[in-house]
mmCIF file of C-alpha atoms in Angstrom:
data_model
loop_
_atom_site.group_PDB
_atom_site.id
_atom_site.type_symbol
_atom_site.label_atom_id
_atom_site.label_comp_id
_atom_site.label_asym_id
_atom_site.label_seq_id
_atom_site.Cartn_x
_atom_site.Cartn_y
_atom_site.Cartn_z
ATOM 1 C CA UNK Q 1 139.071 91.384 101.121
ATOM 2 C CA UNK Q 2 137.486 92.919 104.252
ATOM 3 C CA UNK Q 3 138.134 96.395 102.884
ATOM 4 C CA UNK Q 4 136.564 95.452 99.545
ATOM 5 C CA UNK Q 5 133.486 94.083 101.345
ATOM 6 C CA UNK Q 6 133.193 97.278 103.383
ATOM 7 C CA UNK Q 7 133.444 99.455 100.265
ATOM 8 C CA UNK Q 8 130.812 97.354 98.490
ATOM 9 C CA UNK Q 9 128.413 97.580 101.439
ATOM 10 C CA UNK Q 10 128.919 101.344 101.570
ATOM 11 C CA UNK Q 11 128.231 101.669 97.862
ATOM 12 C CA UNK Q 12 125.028 99.638 98.110
ATOM 13 C CA UNK Q 13 123.817 101.726 101.050
ATOM 14 C CA UNK Q 14 124.600 104.960 99.197
ATOM 15 C CA UNK Q 15 122.689 103.764 96.123
ATOM 16 C CA UNK Q 16 119.662 102.777 98.187
ATOM 17 C CA UNK Q 17 119.516 106.082 100.052
ATOM 18 C CA UNK Q 18 120.204 108.105 96.913
ATOM 19 C CA UNK Q 19 117.525 106.267 94.967
ATOM 20 C CA UNK Q 20 115.024 106.801 97.734
ATOM 21 C CA UNK Q 21 115.647 110.537 97.901
ATOM 22 C CA UNK Q 22 115.406 110.898 94.115
ATOM 23 C CA UNK Q 23 112.128 108.989 93.817
ATOM 24 C CA UNK Q 24 110.414 110.788 96.717
ATOM 25 C CA UNK Q 25 108.282 113.605 95.261
ATOM 26 C CA UNK Q 26 106.840 116.623 97.009
ATOM 27 C CA UNK Q 27 103.347 115.631 95.939
ATOM 28 C CA UNK Q 28 103.638 112.145 97.430
ATOM 29 C CA UNK Q 29 104.971 113.539 100.706
ATOM 30 C CA UNK Q 30 102.256 116.190 100.998
ATOM 31 C CA UNK Q 31 99.530 113.627 100.263
ATOM 32 C CA UNK Q 32 100.936 111.196 102.840
ATOM 33 C CA UNK Q 33 101.148 113.894 105.503
ATOM 34 C CA UNK Q 34 97.630 115.104 104.666
ATOM 35 C CA UNK Q 35 96.339 111.537 105.090
ATOM 36 C CA UNK Q 36 98.101 111.341 108.459
ATOM 37 C CA UNK Q 37 96.533 114.661 109.516
ATOM 38 C CA UNK Q 38 93.028 113.462 108.575
ATOM 39 C CA UNK Q 39 93.560 110.246 110.561
ATOM 40 C CA UNK Q 40 94.855 112.125 113.619
ATOM 41 C CA UNK Q 41 92.433 115.071 113.577
ATOM 42 C CA UNK Q 42 89.276 113.034 113.119
ATOM 43 C CA UNK Q 43 85.853 114.345 112.128
ATOM 44 C CA UNK Q 44 85.793 117.478 110.010
ATOM 45 C CA UNK Q 45 89.440 117.282 108.935
ATOM 46 C CA UNK Q 46 90.091 117.263 105.211
ATOM 47 C CA UNK Q 47 93.175 116.788 103.089
ATOM 48 C CA UNK Q 48 92.565 120.224 101.581
ATOM 49 C CA UNK Q 49 93.306 121.738 105.023
ATOM 50 C CA UNK Q 50 97.018 121.155 104.340
ATOM 51 C CA UNK Q 51 99.621 123.167 102.485
ATOM 52 C CA UNK Q 52 103.401 122.867 102.220
ATOM 53 C CA UNK Q 53 106.261 125.327 102.211
ATOM 54 C CA UNK Q 54 109.995 124.764 101.819
ATOM 55 C CA UNK Q 55 111.758 124.304 105.151
ATOM 56 C CA UNK Q 56 114.255 126.908 106.300
ATOM 57 C CA UNK Q 57 116.452 124.330 108.034
ATOM 58 C CA UNK Q 58 119.223 122.601 106.110
ATOM 59 C CA UNK Q 59 118.263 119.199 107.544
ATOM 60 C CA UNK Q 60 114.597 119.506 106.508
ATOM 61 C CA UNK Q 61 112.876 119.587 103.132
ATOM 62 C CA UNK Q 62 109.250 120.653 103.694
ATOM 63 C CA UNK Q 63 106.962 121.981 106.379
ATOM 64 C CA UNK Q 64 103.393 120.780 105.860
ATOM 65 C CA UNK Q 65 100.892 122.897 107.772
ATOM 66 C CA UNK Q 66 97.374 121.561 108.337
ATOM 67 C CA UNK Q 67 94.394 123.107 110.065
ATOM 68 C CA UNK Q 68 91.375 125.318 109.720
ATOM 69 C CA UNK Q 69 90.950 128.973 110.600
ATOM 70 C CA UNK Q 70 90.135 129.442 114.261
ATOM 71 C CA UNK Q 71 91.257 125.954 115.242
ATOM 72 C CA UNK Q 72 94.410 124.052 116.025
ATOM 73 C CA UNK Q 73 97.132 124.222 113.397
ATOM 74 C CA UNK Q 74 99.532 121.295 113.078
ATOM 75 C CA UNK Q 75 102.960 121.609 111.472
ATOM 76 C CA UNK Q 76 104.740 118.502 110.206
ATOM 77 C CA UNK Q 77 108.472 118.831 109.549
ATOM 78 C CA UNK Q 78 109.630 116.501 106.760
ATOM 79 C CA UNK Q 79 113.197 115.475 105.885
ATOM 80 C CA UNK Q 80 114.532 114.856 102.357
ATOM 81 C CA UNK Q 81 113.572 111.174 102.565
ATOM 82 C CA UNK Q 82 109.901 112.040 103.105
ATOM 83 C CA UNK Q 83 109.859 111.110 106.794
ATOM 84 C CA UNK Q 84 108.122 113.299 109.361
ATOM 85 C CA UNK Q 85 110.854 114.193 111.846
ATOM 86 C CA UNK Q 86 108.782 116.415 114.138
ATOM 87 C CA UNK Q 87 105.218 117.546 114.695
ATOM 88 C CA UNK Q 88 104.041 120.711 116.429
ATOM 89 C CA UNK Q 89 100.513 121.803 117.370
ATOM 90 C CA UNK Q 90 99.678 125.470 117.739
ATOM 91 C CA UNK Q 91 96.393 127.085 118.653
ATOM 92 C CA UNK Q 92 95.299 129.854 116.335
ATOM 93 C CA UNK Q 93 96.391 133.256 117.605
ATOM 94 C CA UNK Q 94 99.378 132.068 119.657
#
């Protein structure tokens, strides 16, 4: 019985995580990250300042880059579940 309960719990967890990764779309992730950027950057920041590219790392899904020319550029690294795992600010020209 304990083994059966463990297998059932594992199956439920796998279904929940699998369902979450399937229903998370690129568009929804980019929009959520753009909203976060606007909230963090303040006045003058717009959602249209953001663009996404596929991540080169196996553990990541997207890199959403936000910023304007001549200013600070912010990169958000997003995993397959749509969660921002890291954030990096870079000044233009560095």
